[in-house]
Amino acid sequence: MQQTKFSSDPDLLLAYEVALAAGKSLLERPAVLDLDAKSTPTDIVTQMDKSAEALIVEALVNARPNDGLLGEEGAQRDAASGRTWIIDPIDGTINYLYELPFWCVSIGLHTSDGQGLVGVVHAPALDTTWLAAKNQGAWIIERGHHRPIQVSDQSDLAMSLMGTGFGYSSARRTSQARVLNSILPNVRDIRRLGSCALDLCLVAQGVLDGYYERGVHAWDHAAGSVIAREAGALIGGLRGQGEGNEMLVATNPYIYDELIALLELAQADQDDI
Ligand code: LIP
């Protein structure tokens, strides 16, 4: 196993090692990607998503046979230990398809009551990894060098750079466009990078001041939410709910309440049709 100075947590080191191996396999891109449609014709899975998930699942089952598994491409295993690994083999599959570098392997470990224990987000095309373990802090590893990270100190929403994302269905996008119309005039600018996990890591790193998205799945945010929380972010949903498919909001502590209030006013947790 690769030795690291940032943590000796065995689950974090396992997730890191497995994410690096999956990332390496994904850089060996075949000449032709086989595309299968999922929820809509624009929501696709490739043979690379499937093979990377299989690699991750095999490594985690071998190392932690009593833990559960949940993967975007179908991995599902009940937990005998009360802990589940939540996997997205490629978060940002559309970026991967278009050879944009903003895609990553995301591996999170959560307890069955939803507490995040470990998160690793590895972006091979950026040569960057973000990691965290509960109560131990969050780190970035860039070109082999690691350092702790924390959220930004921007307290003015109007000066904040905000990430967001859009679902794959036209109906969902119609309401997301309406919400964007309410948020865009109230922030410095908006970025749509195409990977929820990376958006959360950029909030953790203080590159984005905040991020919100409706429609994300557990595998999109399981690792990034551990990393962002350990870096000081507040994360939740609207109207006192926790983060989830209805809405995920993650920001530094200074702009959180104001963004939540704007999103609630815009009914960002509801679809128009
Ligand atoms: C993607 C998310 C992204 C969201 C997309 C999609 P995928 O995950 O991370 O933020 O806007 O609609 O859900 O499909 O690349 O694993």
Coordinates of C-alpha atoms and ligand atoms in Angstrom, one line a residue:
M1 CA 0.0 0.0 0.0
Q2 CA 1.2 3.5 -0.8
Q3 CA 2.4 5.3 2.3
T4 CA 0.9 8.7 3.1
K5 CA 1.7 11.2 5.8
F6 CA -1.8 12.8 5.9
S7 CA -3.6 10.0 7.7
S8 CA -3.2 6.4 9.0
D9 CA -6.9 5.7 8.9
P10 CA -7.1 2.2 7.3
D11 CA -10.4 2.8 5.5
L12 CA -9.2 6.1 4.1
L13 CA -6.0 4.5 2.8
L14 CA -8.0 1.6 1.3
A15 CA -10.4 4.0 -0.5
Y16 CA -7.4 6.0 -1.7
E17 CA -5.6 3.0 -3.0
V18 CA -8.7 1.6 -4.8
A19 CA -9.6 5.0 -6.3
L20 CA -6.1 5.4 -7.7
A21 CA -6.3 1.9 -9.3
A22 CA -9.7 2.7 -10.8
G23 CA -8.5 6.1 -12.0
K24 CA -5.5 4.4 -13.7
S25 CA -7.8 2.0 -15.5
L26 CA -10.0 4.9 -16.7
L27 CA -7.1 6.8 -18.2
E28 CA -6.6 3.8 -20.6
R29 CA -9.4 5.0 -22.7
P30 CA -10.5 2.6 -25.5
A31 CA -10.7 3.8 -29.1
V32 CA -14.5 3.4 -29.0
L33 CA -16.8 4.0 -26.0
D34 CA -19.9 1.8 -26.0
L35 CA -22.8 4.1 -24.9
D36 CA -25.9 2.8 -23.2
A37 CA -28.8 5.2 -22.3
K38 CA -30.0 5.2 -18.7
S39 CA -32.8 7.6 -17.5
T40 CA -32.9 9.6 -20.8
P41 CA -31.0 9.4 -24.1
T42 CA -28.5 12.0 -22.8
D43 CA -27.8 10.1 -19.5
I44 CA -25.3 7.5 -20.6
V45 CA -23.1 4.7 -19.2
T46 CA -20.0 3.4 -20.9
Q47 CA -18.1 0.1 -20.7
M48 CA -15.5 2.1 -18.7
D49 CA -18.0 3.1 -15.9
K50 CA -18.9 -0.6 -15.6
S51 CA -15.4 -2.0 -15.6
A52 CA -14.2 0.6 -13.1
E53 CA -17.1 -0.2 -10.8
A54 CA -16.3 -3.9 -11.0
L55 CA -12.7 -3.2 -10.1
I56 CA -13.7 -1.1 -7.1
V57 CA -16.3 -3.6 -5.9
E58 CA -13.8 -6.6 -6.1
A59 CA -11.2 -4.7 -4.2
L60 CA -13.6 -3.5 -1.4
V61 CA -15.3 -6.9 -1.1
N62 CA -11.9 -8.6 -0.7
A63 CA -10.7 -6.1 1.9
R64 CA -13.9 -5.5 3.8
P65 CA -16.2 -8.6 3.3
N66 CA -18.7 -7.5 6.0
D67 CA -19.3 -4.0 4.6
G68 CA -22.2 -3.1 2.3
L69 CA -21.9 -1.7 -1.2
L70 CA -23.9 0.7 -3.3
G71 CA -22.7 1.7 -6.7
E72 CA -24.1 3.9 -9.5
E73 CA -23.8 1.1 -12.0
G74 CA -25.7 -1.5 -10.0
A75 CA -23.5 -2.7 -7.2
Q76 CA -25.6 -3.6 -4.2
R77 CA -24.6 -5.6 -1.1
D78 CA -26.2 -5.6 2.3
A79 CA -24.0 -4.5 5.2
A80 CA -23.3 -7.0 8.0
S81 CA -21.0 -4.4 9.7
G82 CA -23.4 -1.4 9.7
R83 CA -21.1 0.4 7.1
T84 CA -21.6 0.8 3.4
W85 CA -19.2 1.9 0.6
I86 CA -21.0 4.2 -1.8
I87 CA -19.3 4.3 -5.2
D88 CA -19.5 6.4 -8.4
P89 CA -16.9 4.9 -10.7
I90 CA -17.1 8.0 -13.0
D91 CA -18.8 11.1 -11.7
G92 CA -19.0 13.4 -14.7
T93 CA -19.5 10.7 -17.3
I94 CA -20.5 13.4 -20.0
N95 CA -17.1 15.1 -19.4
Y96 CA -15.4 11.8 -19.7
L97 CA -17.2 11.2 -23.0
Y98 CA -16.2 14.6 -24.3
E99 CA -12.6 14.3 -23.0
L100 CA -13.1 17.3 -20.6
P101 CA -10.9 16.7 -17.5
F102 CA -13.6 17.3 -14.9
W103 CA -14.5 13.7 -14.1
C104 CA -13.6 11.6 -11.0
V105 CA -13.8 8.4 -9.1
S106 CA -15.8 8.9 -5.9
I107 CA -15.7 6.5 -3.0
G108 CA -17.4 7.2 0.3
L109 CA -17.9 5.1 3.4
H110 CA -21.0 5.8 5.5
T111 CA -22.7 4.2 8.5
S112 CA -26.2 2.7 8.1
D113 CA -27.6 5.8 10.0
G114 CA -26.0 8.0 7.4
Q115 CA -22.9 9.3 9.0
G116 CA -20.0 9.9 6.6
L117 CA -16.8 8.2 7.8
V118 CA -14.4 8.5 4.8
G119 CA -14.4 10.2 1.4
V120 CA -12.0 10.0 -1.5
V121 CA -12.5 11.8 -4.8
H122 CA -9.8 11.2 -7.4
A123 CA -9.7 13.1 -10.7
P124 CA -7.0 11.3 -12.8
A125 CA -7.1 13.8 -15.7
L126 CA -6.4 16.6 -13.2
D127 CA -3.8 14.5 -11.3
T128 CA -5.6 15.6 -8.1
T129 CA -7.2 13.8 -5.2
W130 CA -9.3 15.1 -2.4
L131 CA -9.7 13.0 0.8
A132 CA -11.1 13.2 4.3
A133 CA -11.9 11.1 7.3
K134 CA -14.4 12.0 10.0
N135 CA -12.9 14.3 12.7
Q136 CA -9.5 14.1 11.0
G137 CA -9.7 16.9 8.5
A138 CA -9.6 17.1 4.7
W139 CA -6.7 17.2 2.3
I140 CA -5.8 17.7 -1.4
I141 CA -3.1 15.8 -3.1
E142 CA -1.8 17.6 -6.3
R143 CA 1.0 16.1 -8.3
G144 CA 2.1 14.1 -5.4
H145 CA 2.0 16.8 -2.7
H146 CA -0.6 16.9 0.0
R147 CA -1.9 19.8 2.1
P148 CA -5.0 20.4 4.3
I149 CA -7.9 22.3 2.8
Q150 CA -10.7 24.5 4.1
V151 CA -13.6 26.4 2.7
S152 CA -13.5 30.0 1.6
D153 CA -14.2 33.0 3.9
Q154 CA -16.4 34.9 1.4
S155 CA -19.3 36.3 3.4
D156 CA -20.9 38.3 0.7
L157 CA -23.3 36.2 -1.4
A158 CA -23.2 38.8 -4.2
M159 CA -19.4 38.2 -4.5
S160 CA -19.7 34.4 -4.3
L161 CA -18.8 32.0 -7.1
M162 CA -21.5 29.3 -7.1
G163 CA -21.5 25.8 -8.6
T164 CA -24.6 24.1 -9.7
G165 CA -25.7 21.2 -11.9
F166 CA -28.7 20.1 -14.0
G167 CA -30.5 16.8 -14.3
Y168 CA -30.9 14.8 -17.5
S169 CA -34.7 15.3 -18.1
S170 CA -36.1 18.3 -19.9
A171 CA -38.9 18.7 -17.3
R172 CA -36.3 18.9 -14.5
R173 CA -34.2 21.3 -16.5
T174 CA -37.2 23.6 -17.1
S175 CA -37.5 24.1 -13.3
Q176 CA -33.8 24.3 -12.8
A177 CA -33.6 27.1 -15.4
R178 CA -36.3 29.0 -13.4
V179 CA -34.3 28.6 -10.2
L180 CA -31.1 29.8 -12.0
N181 CA -33.0 32.9 -13.0
S182 CA -33.5 33.7 -9.3
I183 CA -29.9 32.8 -8.2
L184 CA -27.8 34.2 -11.0
P185 CA -28.6 38.0 -10.3
N186 CA -27.6 37.5 -6.7
V187 CA -24.1 35.9 -7.0
R188 CA -20.8 36.8 -8.6
D189 CA -21.2 34.1 -11.2
I190 CA -22.3 30.5 -11.7
R191 CA -20.2 27.5 -12.8
R192 CA -21.6 24.2 -14.1
L193 CA -18.7 21.8 -14.1
G194 CA -20.6 18.5 -14.6
S195 CA -19.6 16.5 -11.5
C196 CA -21.3 16.9 -8.1
A197 CA -18.3 15.2 -6.4
L198 CA -15.9 17.7 -7.8
D199 CA -18.2 20.6 -7.1
L200 CA -18.2 19.5 -3.4
C201 CA -14.4 19.2 -3.4
L202 CA -14.0 22.7 -4.9
V203 CA -16.3 24.1 -2.1
A204 CA -14.0 22.2 0.4
Q205 CA -10.9 23.7 -1.2
G206 CA -12.4 27.3 -1.2
V207 CA -12.3 27.5 -5.0
L208 CA -16.1 27.7 -5.1
D209 CA -17.9 29.5 -2.3
G210 CA -20.9 27.3 -2.6
Y211 CA -22.8 24.7 -4.7
Y212 CA -26.4 23.6 -5.0
E213 CA -28.2 21.0 -7.1
R214 CA -31.5 19.2 -7.2
G215 CA -31.6 15.6 -8.2
V216 CA -28.3 14.3 -7.0
H217 CA -27.9 10.6 -5.9
A218 CA -26.1 9.2 -2.9
W219 CA -23.2 8.0 -5.1
D220 CA -22.7 11.6 -6.4
H221 CA -22.2 13.2 -3.0
A222 CA -21.3 10.4 -0.5
A223 CA -17.5 11.1 -0.7
G224 CA -17.6 14.8 -1.5
S225 CA -19.9 15.6 1.4
V226 CA -17.4 14.0 3.9
I227 CA -14.6 16.1 2.4
A228 CA -16.6 19.3 2.3
R229 CA -17.8 18.9 5.9
E230 CA -14.4 18.2 7.2
A231 CA -13.1 21.3 5.4
G232 CA -15.8 23.4 7.2
A233 CA -18.7 23.5 4.8
L234 CA -22.3 23.5 5.9
I235 CA -24.4 21.0 3.9
G236 CA -28.1 20.3 3.9
G237 CA -31.4 20.6 2.0
L238 CA -34.2 23.1 2.1
R239 CA -36.9 23.6 4.8
G240 CA -34.8 22.0 7.6
Q241 CA -34.2 18.7 5.6
G242 CA -30.9 17.0 5.2
E243 CA -29.2 16.9 1.9
G244 CA -30.5 14.4 -0.7
N245 CA -32.3 13.9 -4.0
E246 CA -34.7 16.9 -3.3
M247 CA -31.8 19.3 -2.9
L248 CA -28.2 19.5 -1.8
V249 CA -26.7 22.9 -0.7
A250 CA -23.1 23.1 0.4
T251 CA -21.3 26.4 1.1
N252 CA -18.9 28.0 3.5
P253 CA -20.6 28.9 6.8
Y254 CA -21.0 32.6 6.0
I255 CA -23.4 32.5 3.0
Y256 CA -25.3 29.3 3.8
D257 CA -28.5 30.8 5.4
E258 CA -28.8 33.5 2.7
L259 CA -28.5 30.9 -0.2
I260 CA -30.9 28.6 1.5
A261 CA -33.5 31.5 1.9
L262 CA -33.1 32.4 -1.8
L263 CA -33.5 28.7 -2.9
E264 CA -36.6 28.3 -0.6
L265 CA -38.1 31.4 -2.1
A266 CA -37.5 30.1 -5.6
Q267 CA -39.1 26.7 -4.6
A268 CA -35.9 25.1 -5.9
D269 CA -37.0 21.7 -4.3
Q270 CA -40.0 21.5 -6.6
D271 CA -40.5 20.7 -10.3
D272 CA -42.8 22.9 -12.4
I273 CA -44.5 19.9 -14.1
Ligands
LIP1 C1 -23.7 13.8 -12.7 C2 -23.6 14.7 -11.5 C3 -23.7 16.1 -12.0 C4 -25.2 16.3 -12.4 C5 -25.5 15.3 -13.5 C6 -25.1 13.9 -13.1 P1 -22.9 11.3 -13.5 O1 -23.4 12.4 -12.4 O2 -22.5 14.6 -10.8 O3 -23.5 17.1 -11.0 O4 -25.4 17.6 -12.7 O5 -26.8 15.5 -13.9 O6 -26.0 13.4 -12.2 O7 -24.1 10.9 -14.3 O8 -21.9 11.9 -14.3 O9 -22.4 10.2 -12.6

